[in-house]
Coordinates of C-alpha atoms in Angstrom, one line a residue:
M1 CA -8.9 15.1 9.2
R2 CA -11.4 13.5 6.8
S3 CA -9.0 10.7 6.0
F4 CA -8.3 10.1 9.7
K5 CA -12.0 9.9 10.5
L6 CA -12.7 7.6 7.5
A7 CA -9.8 5.2 8.3
T8 CA -10.7 5.1 12.0
F9 CA -14.4 4.5 11.1
L10 CA -13.5 1.6 8.8
F11 CA -11.3 0.1 11.5
L12 CA -13.9 0.3 14.2
L13 CA -16.6 -0.9 11.9
C14 CA -14.9 -3.8 10.2
Q15 CA -12.6 -5.2 12.8
P16 CA -15.1 -6.3 15.5
L17 CA -17.5 -7.8 13.0
L18 CA -14.8 -9.7 11.0
A19 CA -13.0 -10.8 14.2
S20 CA -16.3 -12.1 15.6
N21 CA -17.0 -14.1 12.4
L22 CA -13.5 -15.4 12.4
W23 CA -12.9 -16.3 16.0
G24 CA -16.3 -16.9 17.5
E25 CA -15.6 -17.8 21.2
E26 CA -11.9 -18.1 20.8
S27 CA -9.5 -16.8 23.5
K28 CA -8.8 -13.1 24.1
S29 CA -5.3 -13.4 22.8
D30 CA -6.7 -14.4 19.3
Q31 CA -9.0 -11.3 19.4
D32 CA -5.9 -9.2 20.3
T33 CA -4.0 -10.6 17.3
V34 CA -6.9 -9.7 15.0
D35 CA -7.1 -6.2 16.5
L36 CA -3.4 -5.7 15.8
V37 CA -3.8 -6.7 12.2
Y38 CA -6.5 -4.1 11.5
Q39 CA -4.8 -1.5 13.6
G40 CA -1.6 -1.9 11.6
I41 CA -3.4 -1.5 8.3
T42 CA -5.3 1.5 9.7
D43 CA -2.0 3.1 10.8
L44 CA -0.6 2.6 7.3
T45 CA -3.5 4.6 5.8
L46 CA -3.0 7.3 8.4
L47 CA 0.7 7.5 7.8
R48 CA 0.1 7.7 4.0
D49 CA -2.4 10.6 4.4
D50 CA -0.1 12.5 6.8
V51 CA 3.1 12.1 4.7
L52 CA 1.5 12.9 1.3
K53 CA 0.4 16.4 2.4
R54 CA 3.9 17.9 1.8
Y55 CA 6.7 15.7 0.5
T56 CA 9.1 14.9 -2.2
L57 CA 10.2 11.4 -3.2
M58 CA 13.0 10.2 -5.5
V59 CA 13.0 6.5 -6.4
T60 CA 16.0 4.8 -8.0
G61 CA 15.7 1.3 -9.1
E62 CA 15.7 -1.4 -11.7
S63 CA 12.8 -3.3 -13.3
H64 CA 12.9 -6.1 -15.8
K65 CA 10.8 -8.7 -17.5
S66 CA 12.1 -12.2 -18.2
Y67 CA 10.8 -14.8 -20.6
D68 CA 11.0 -18.6 -20.3
A69 CA 13.5 -20.3 -22.5
S70 CA 10.7 -22.2 -24.3
I71 CA 9.7 -18.9 -26.0
K72 CA 11.7 -19.0 -29.2
S73 CA 10.9 -15.4 -30.1
R74 CA 11.8 -14.0 -26.7
V75 CA 13.7 -10.8 -26.5
P76 CA 17.0 -10.7 -24.6
L77 CA 16.8 -9.8 -20.9
R78 CA 17.2 -6.1 -20.4
I79 CA 17.5 -4.4 -17.0
N80 CA 15.4 -1.2 -17.1
R81 CA 17.2 1.5 -15.1
I82 CA 14.5 3.7 -13.8
Y83 CA 13.8 6.9 -11.8
D84 CA 10.5 8.2 -10.3
L85 CA 10.1 11.7 -8.9
Q86 CA 7.1 12.9 -6.9
A87 CA 6.3 16.1 -5.1
R88 CA 3.1 17.4 -3.5
L89 CA 1.9 20.4 -1.5
K90 CA -1.7 19.5 -0.8
S91 CA -2.6 23.0 0.7
K92 CA -1.9 24.6 -2.7
S93 CA -3.2 21.8 -5.0
F94 CA 0.3 21.2 -6.2
K95 CA 1.4 17.8 -7.6
Y96 CA 4.3 16.7 -9.7
V97 CA 5.1 13.2 -10.9
A98 CA 7.8 12.1 -13.3
S99 CA 9.0 8.8 -14.6
G100 CA 12.6 8.5 -15.9
A101 CA 14.6 5.9 -17.6
V102 CA 18.3 5.6 -18.6
L103 CA 18.6 4.6 -22.3
G104 CA 21.8 3.0 -23.5
V105 CA 23.5 3.6 -26.8
E106 CA 21.8 0.4 -28.2
Q107 CA 18.4 2.0 -27.6
T108 CA 19.0 5.3 -29.3
N109 CA 20.9 6.7 -32.2
R110 CA 23.1 8.7 -29.9
P111 CA 26.7 7.8 -29.0
Y112 CA 26.0 8.2 -25.2
E113 CA 23.6 7.1 -22.5
C114 CA 20.8 9.6 -21.8
Q115 CA 17.9 10.1 -19.4
F116 CA 14.4 9.9 -20.9
W117 CA 11.6 11.5 -18.9
R118 CA 7.8 11.8 -18.8
E119 CA 6.6 14.6 -16.6
L120 CA 3.3 15.9 -15.4
L121 CA 2.9 19.1 -13.3
Q122 CA -0.4 20.2 -11.8
C123 CA -0.8 23.5 -10.1
G124 CA -4.4 24.3 -9.3
L125 CA -6.1 24.3 -12.7
V126 CA -2.8 24.6 -14.6
M127 CA -1.5 21.3 -16.1
K128 CA 1.9 20.9 -17.9
A129 CA 3.6 17.9 -19.4
N130 CA 6.8 16.9 -21.1
Y131 CA 7.9 13.7 -22.9
G132 CA 11.4 12.9 -24.1
S133 CA 15.1 13.4 -23.4
A134 CA 16.8 16.6 -22.6
S135 CA 15.7 19.4 -24.9
A136 CA 15.0 23.1 -25.0
R137 CA 11.4 22.9 -26.1
G138 CA 9.9 23.2 -22.6
Y139 CA 6.5 22.0 -21.3
K140 CA 3.3 21.6 -23.2
V141 CA 0.4 23.4 -21.4
R142 CA -3.2 22.2 -21.4
Q143 CA -5.5 24.6 -23.1
K144 CA -8.7 25.8 -21.4
D145 CA -11.0 23.9 -23.8
E146 CA -8.9 20.7 -23.7
T147 CA -10.0 17.7 -21.6
T148 CA -7.5 16.3 -19.1
K149 CA -7.8 12.8 -20.8
N150 CA -7.0 14.2 -24.2
F151 CA -4.0 16.2 -22.8
L152 CA -2.5 13.2 -21.0
E153 CA -2.9 10.9 -24.0
K154 CA -1.6 13.4 -26.5
N155 CA 1.5 14.0 -24.4
L156 CA 2.0 10.3 -23.5
V157 CA 2.0 10.9 -19.8
E158 CA -1.2 9.1 -18.8
S159 CA 0.6 6.1 -17.2
I160 CA 3.3 7.7 -15.1
G161 CA 3.5 7.7 -11.4
F162 CA 2.6 5.2 -8.7
D163 CA 1.2 5.3 -5.2
P164 CA 4.1 4.9 -2.7
F165 CA 1.9 3.5 0.1
D166 CA -1.1 1.8 -1.5
D167 CA 1.1 0.0 -4.1
L168 CA 3.1 -1.6 -1.3
V169 CA 0.3 -4.0 -0.5
L170 CA -1.2 -4.5 -3.9
H171 CA -0.2 -7.1 -6.5
P172 CA 3.1 -6.0 -8.1
M173 CA 1.4 -5.8 -11.5
F174 CA 0.0 -2.5 -10.4
L175 CA 3.4 -0.9 -9.8
R176 CA 3.4 0.3 -13.4
N177 CA -0.3 0.5 -13.9
P178 CA -1.8 3.8 -15.1
M179 CA -4.8 3.5 -12.7
N180 CA -4.8 5.7 -9.6
Q181 CA -4.5 3.2 -6.7
Y182 CA -4.8 5.8 -3.9
G183 CA -7.3 4.3 -1.3
W184 CA -6.8 0.7 -2.3
I185 CA -5.4 -0.2 1.1
E186 CA -8.9 0.3 2.4
R187 CA -10.4 -1.3 -0.6
I188 CA -8.4 -4.5 -0.4
F189 CA -8.3 -5.1 3.4
F190 CA -11.4 -3.4 4.7
T191 CA -14.0 -4.0 2.0
K192 CA -13.0 -6.6 -0.6
S193 CA -11.0 -9.3 1.3
K194 CA -12.1 -11.9 3.9
L195 CA -9.7 -12.4 6.8
L196 CA -9.2 -16.2 7.2
S197 CA -6.6 -16.4 10.0
A198 CA -4.0 -14.4 12.0
E199 CA -1.2 -15.7 14.1
T200 CA 1.8 -14.4 15.9
I201 CA 5.1 -15.6 14.5
T202 CA 8.8 -14.9 15.3
Q203 CA 9.9 -11.6 16.8
G204 CA 6.2 -10.9 17.6
D205 CA 5.3 -10.3 14.0
I206 CA 1.9 -11.2 12.7
R207 CA 1.0 -13.3 9.7
S208 CA -2.5 -13.1 8.4
K209 CA -4.2 -14.9 5.5
W210 CA -7.0 -13.4 3.4
Q211 CA -9.2 -14.2 0.5
L212 CA -9.7 -11.6 -2.3
N213 CA -12.2 -11.7 -5.2
E214 CA -11.8 -9.0 -7.8
P215 CA -12.7 -8.6 -11.5
Y216 CA -9.0 -8.8 -12.4
G217 CA -8.5 -12.1 -10.4
N218 CA -9.1 -14.1 -7.3
F219 CA -6.3 -14.4 -4.8
D220 CA -5.2 -15.8 -1.5
I221 CA -3.2 -13.1 0.3
E222 CA -0.6 -13.7 3.0
L223 CA 0.3 -10.5 4.9
T224 CA 3.2 -10.2 7.3
Q225 CA 3.2 -7.2 9.7
S226 CA 6.3 -6.3 11.8
K227 CA 6.0 -5.6 15.5
A228 CA 9.3 -3.6 15.3
Y229 CA 7.6 -1.1 12.9
G230 CA 4.3 -0.8 14.6
Y231 CA 2.8 -3.6 12.6
L232 CA 3.4 -2.0 9.2
P233 CA 3.6 -4.6 6.4
T234 CA 6.9 -6.1 5.5
H235 CA 5.9 -8.9 3.2
V236 CA 2.8 -9.4 1.0
K237 CA 2.2 -12.5 -1.1
Y238 CA -0.5 -13.0 -3.7
T239 CA -1.4 -16.5 -4.9
S240 CA -3.9 -16.7 -7.8
T241 CA -6.9 -18.9 -7.3
S242 CA -8.4 -18.1 -10.7
K243 CA -8.5 -20.9 -13.2
E244 CA -8.1 -18.3 -16.0
H245 CA -4.8 -16.9 -14.5
P246 CA -3.2 -19.7 -12.4
N247 CA 0.3 -18.3 -12.8
L248 CA -0.5 -14.7 -11.7
Y249 CA 1.5 -14.8 -8.4
G250 CA 2.9 -11.7 -6.8
E251 CA 5.3 -11.1 -3.9
T252 CA 6.6 -7.9 -2.3
E253 CA 9.1 -7.4 0.4
I254 CA 9.1 -3.9 2.1
K255 CA 11.9 -2.4 4.2
W256 CA 11.2 0.6 6.4
K257 CA 13.5 3.3 7.7
K258 CA 12.9 5.9 10.4
H259 CA 12.9 9.5 8.9
T260 CA 15.3 11.6 10.9
G261 CA 13.2 14.8 11.0
S262 CA 9.8 13.4 11.7
G263 CA 10.5 10.1 13.4
K264 CA 8.1 8.3 11.1
Y265 CA 8.9 5.0 9.5
L266 CA 8.8 5.4 5.7
P267 CA 9.1 2.8 2.9
Y268 CA 12.8 2.5 2.1
V269 CA 13.4 -0.5 -0.2
I270 CA 10.9 -2.7 -2.1
N271 CA 11.7 -5.9 -3.9
A272 CA 8.7 -7.2 -5.9
A273 CA 8.2 -10.1 -8.3
A274 CA 5.2 -11.2 -10.3
G275 CA 4.2 -13.9 -12.8
G276 CA 2.7 -13.2 -16.2
L277 CA -1.0 -12.6 -16.6
F278 CA -1.9 -15.3 -19.1
T279 CA 1.0 -17.8 -18.9
G280 CA 3.7 -18.9 -16.6
L281 CA 6.3 -18.0 -19.2
T282 CA 6.9 -14.4 -18.2
K283 CA 8.1 -12.9 -14.9
E284 CA 8.7 -9.3 -13.8
Q285 CA 11.0 -8.1 -11.1
H286 CA 11.4 -4.7 -9.4
N287 CA 14.1 -3.5 -7.0
W288 CA 13.6 0.1 -5.9
V289 CA 15.1 2.4 -3.3
F290 CA 13.1 5.3 -1.9
D291 CA 14.5 8.7 -0.8
W292 CA 12.1 11.0 1.0
R293 CA 12.0 14.6 2.1
L294 CA 9.1 15.8 4.3
G295 CA 7.7 19.0 5.8
K296 CA 10.2 21.8 6.4
E297 CA 13.0 19.9 4.7
I298 CA 11.5 21.2 1.5
P299 CA 11.8 25.0 1.1
D300 CA 8.6 26.9 0.2
D301 CA 10.0 28.1 -3.1
F302 CA 10.5 24.5 -4.2
F303 CA 6.9 24.3 -5.3
D304 CA 7.3 26.7 -8.2
C305 CA 4.5 26.5 -10.7
E306 CA 6.5 28.6 -13.2
S307 CA 9.6 26.5 -13.3
E308 CA 10.8 25.9 -16.8
D309 CA 12.2 22.5 -15.9
F310 CA 10.8 21.3 -12.6
R311 CA 13.2 18.3 -12.4
L312 CA 15.9 20.9 -11.5
Q313 CA 14.1 21.7 -8.3
F314 CA 15.1 18.2 -7.0
S315 CA 18.9 18.7 -7.6
P316 CA 19.8 20.7 -4.4
L317 CA 17.6 18.4 -2.3
Y318 CA 19.1 15.1 -3.6
D319 CA 22.5 16.2 -4.8
F320 CA 21.5 14.9 -8.2
H321 CA 21.9 16.4 -11.7
F322 CA 19.6 15.8 -14.6
D323 CA 20.4 15.7 -18.3
T324 CA 19.8 19.2 -19.6
F325 CA 20.0 21.1 -22.9
A326 CA 21.2 24.6 -22.7
K327 CA 22.2 27.1 -25.4
P328 CA 24.9 27.5 -26.6
G329 CA 26.5 24.6 -24.9
G330 CA 24.0 22.0 -26.0
Y331 CA 23.5 18.6 -24.2
L332 CA 24.9 18.3 -20.7
A333 CA 24.9 14.9 -19.1
G334 CA 23.5 14.4 -15.6
T335 CA 24.5 12.2 -12.6
P336 CA 25.3 8.6 -13.7
W337 CA 22.7 6.1 -12.7
K338 CA 23.5 3.8 -9.7
T339 CA 22.2 0.4 -9.0
P340 CA 20.2 -0.1 -5.8
E341 CA 23.2 -2.1 -4.4
E342 CA 25.4 1.0 -4.9
I343 CA 23.0 3.3 -3.2
L344 CA 22.4 1.2 -0.1
P345 CA 25.0 0.8 2.7
K346 CA 26.8 -2.5 2.5
D347 CA 24.8 -3.9 5.5
E348 CA 21.4 -3.2 3.7
P349 CA 21.2 -5.5 0.7
T350 CA 18.3 -5.1 -1.7
N351 CA 17.4 -8.8 -1.5

């Protein structure tokens, strides 16, 4: 309720003032377009806050960084095969995030591919973490006299997780950033950016242009919102206007899919690309597929604070098996990784 009131307040406060400054005595249709821009952004925050009360999310994708041929010491292009897991039950202060990668034989001293995980489980005041491939060692538990910061750093889990709604409209450099970006939708579009223009384009979609000044850089932003999805964002483009970082561009395409049980449109596929921070010689690319479970699709016993390996809670929901280590059998390989193209139906390409 608090999030709803805050988002609504920001919408009502900011939109008339900014629209007035932008349009002056322009026609009513222009004012309507501006209204739709802000309403779509507000609806995104309300959708976020509603979904993240009780949900699970499994992301499968690929991320990579490429280097310009002029860099003689550049490393070969390597496609990073990644997973992300998230689960939350807000009413019980339960939160789980995990970041996984598939390591090939060239990256380890093992004769087989393996999953490598970083996990963080919070249940009330209890905090657990794990770092590494399948093993029988179990979770490390934060001690009462240990600070959260020290616990996260010691167990190498301070940088896992992402914000599945806020990160959609941020510069792609934040997709793997350790900062908590929750609330940045409001920060970027309600308090930090200046709306320069808004126009209706094909299919009734709206394209708006913004100017953002932040300590990490100054940007022109182009935001496209789809009429078909209630003016949720489908394309976000960042163009750096900072002399210090002229090549720090960013571009994200977002595809939405209606969730069968709730009827809500949820992020389904993102394709994001960004230029390097200091030079134009590096680029990063992310192609991810989202798979959600909401509300009663998740059984109550899923949120088990005492689970010895919380990854396994996801297996029956997603028909997916994780690398495990069990005595006396030893290492058991999980479900093979699939490319985004293999996951999506043939009529839903990732690009």
